Amino acid sequence: MKLERILSVPIFSVVFMVGFVYYVTVFIFIEDCSGLSTSEGSRHAMVFTLSAFLFVFSFFVCVLTDPGGVPPGFVPDVEHSLPSDQEDKTSHVNPRQCDKCSAYKPPRAHHCRVCRRCVLRMDHHCVWINNCVGHRNYKAFVVSVFYATIATTYSWIVILNCVLQKDQDFSGRIPLKIFYIACGVMFLGLTLTLGTLLAWHIYLISHNKTTIEVLGPNMLKWLWPTAVSHIKDGLSFPTARDNL
């Protein structure tokens, strides 16, 4: 099942894009502007390589981690059948039941038509990871978007710096100038898209119960995608009623 997730067009597309951005950034722009043999060039290459590696690692953690399914035979108790703070209190008087699975589902679980099952604390089905983003891999998803934003931002800054340094050298080299501009526009678009996605999920986390529910109590482990020992069973969640 995990191998089938990797062997898909979207996954190969992401890997190809990462390889392209990495090659262009390191072996064309950094090499052309600073030189990989210099201390400045080596420093740029190391920082970008680290951010790219952390993205790839987090990305495949997100791809290969099961988001979490409802346990067979799950039956909610009376307390857990009440709606959570994120759900409509007028439409969940009785225990929630999935019409497609013909079974009960916990608060914040939803049925995924692609995966054809109910997913715990489902956020969405992401075509780029060929997997649902849910209870067990949501942290890896957010962390991967964070590292991707860092990597593309750094790459765009390198390109911009390179263009500013070589602005006077582009005379008579129109194809090279077009290549620089095209890469700059594309990487800026990636940065803005990923940055917007990251900002949206930061907003969602900040308006959740607590950031602990997603990222964990130890801030030193927030940016490590496999540090998920704080995650519980996903069948129940603390609500404002618990503090009353």
PDB file of N, CA and C in Angstrom, residues 166-177:
ATOM      1  N   LYS A 166      24.786  40.540 -11.667  1.00  0.00           N
ATOM      2  CA  LYS A 166      25.185  40.357 -13.054  1.00  0.00           C
ATOM      3  C   LYS A 166      24.343  41.173 -14.021  1.00  0.00           C
ATOM      4  N   ASP A 167      23.642  42.180 -13.516  1.00  0.00           N
ATOM      5  CA  ASP A 167      22.767  42.959 -14.391  1.00  0.00           C
ATOM      6  C   ASP A 167      23.531  43.566 -15.562  1.00  0.00           C
ATOM      7  N   GLN A 168      24.725  44.020 -15.302  1.00  0.00           N
ATOM      8  CA  GLN A 168      25.504  44.652 -16.362  1.00  0.00           C
ATOM      9  C   GLN A 168      26.134  43.638 -17.311  1.00  0.00           C
ATOM     10  N   ASP A 169      26.133  42.367 -16.942  1.00  0.00           N
ATOM     11  CA  ASP A 169      26.759  41.341 -17.785  1.00  0.00           C
ATOM     12  C   ASP A 169      25.785  40.683 -18.753  1.00  0.00           C
ATOM     13  N   PHE A 170      24.505  41.120 -18.748  1.00  0.00           N
ATOM     14  CA  PHE A 170      23.501  40.465 -19.583  1.00  0.00           C
ATOM     15  C   PHE A 170      23.437  41.031 -20.999  1.00  0.00           C
ATOM     16  N   SER A 171      24.168  42.089 -21.250  1.00  0.00           N
ATOM     17  CA  SER A 171      24.122  42.686 -22.579  1.00  0.00           C
ATOM     18  C   SER A 171      24.641  41.704 -23.617  1.00  0.00           C
ATOM     19  N   GLY A 172      23.800  41.466 -24.642  1.00  0.00           N
ATOM     20  CA  GLY A 172      24.187  40.518 -25.678  1.00  0.00           C
ATOM     21  C   GLY A 172      23.948  39.072 -25.302  1.00  0.00           C
ATOM     22  N   ARG A 173      23.358  38.822 -24.136  1.00  0.00           N
ATOM     23  CA  ARG A 173      23.084  37.442 -23.692  1.00  0.00           C
ATOM     24  C   ARG A 173      21.604  37.343 -23.336  1.00  0.00           C
ATOM     25  N   ILE A 174      20.764  37.612 -24.321  1.00  0.00           N
ATOM     26  CA  ILE A 174      19.318  37.653 -24.104  1.00  0.00           C
ATOM     27  C   ILE A 174      18.759  36.304 -23.624  1.00  0.00           C
ATOM     28  N   PRO A 175      19.142  35.160 -24.223  1.00  0.00           N
ATOM     29  CA  PRO A 175      18.604  33.881 -23.741  1.00  0.00           C
ATOM     30  C   PRO A 175      18.900  33.625 -22.263  1.00  0.00           C
ATOM     31  N   LEU A 176      20.121  33.994 -21.828  1.00  0.00           N
ATOM     32  CA  LEU A 176      20.469  33.805 -20.418  1.00  0.00           C
ATOM     33  C   LEU A 176      19.621  34.709 -19.532  1.00  0.00           C
ATOM     34  N   LYS A 177      19.407  35.928 -19.971  1.00  0.00           N
ATOM     35  CA  LYS A 177      18.586  36.868 -19.199  1.00  0.00           C
ATOM     36  C   LYS A 177      17.149  36.356 -19.093  1.00  0.00           C
TER      37      LYS A 177
END
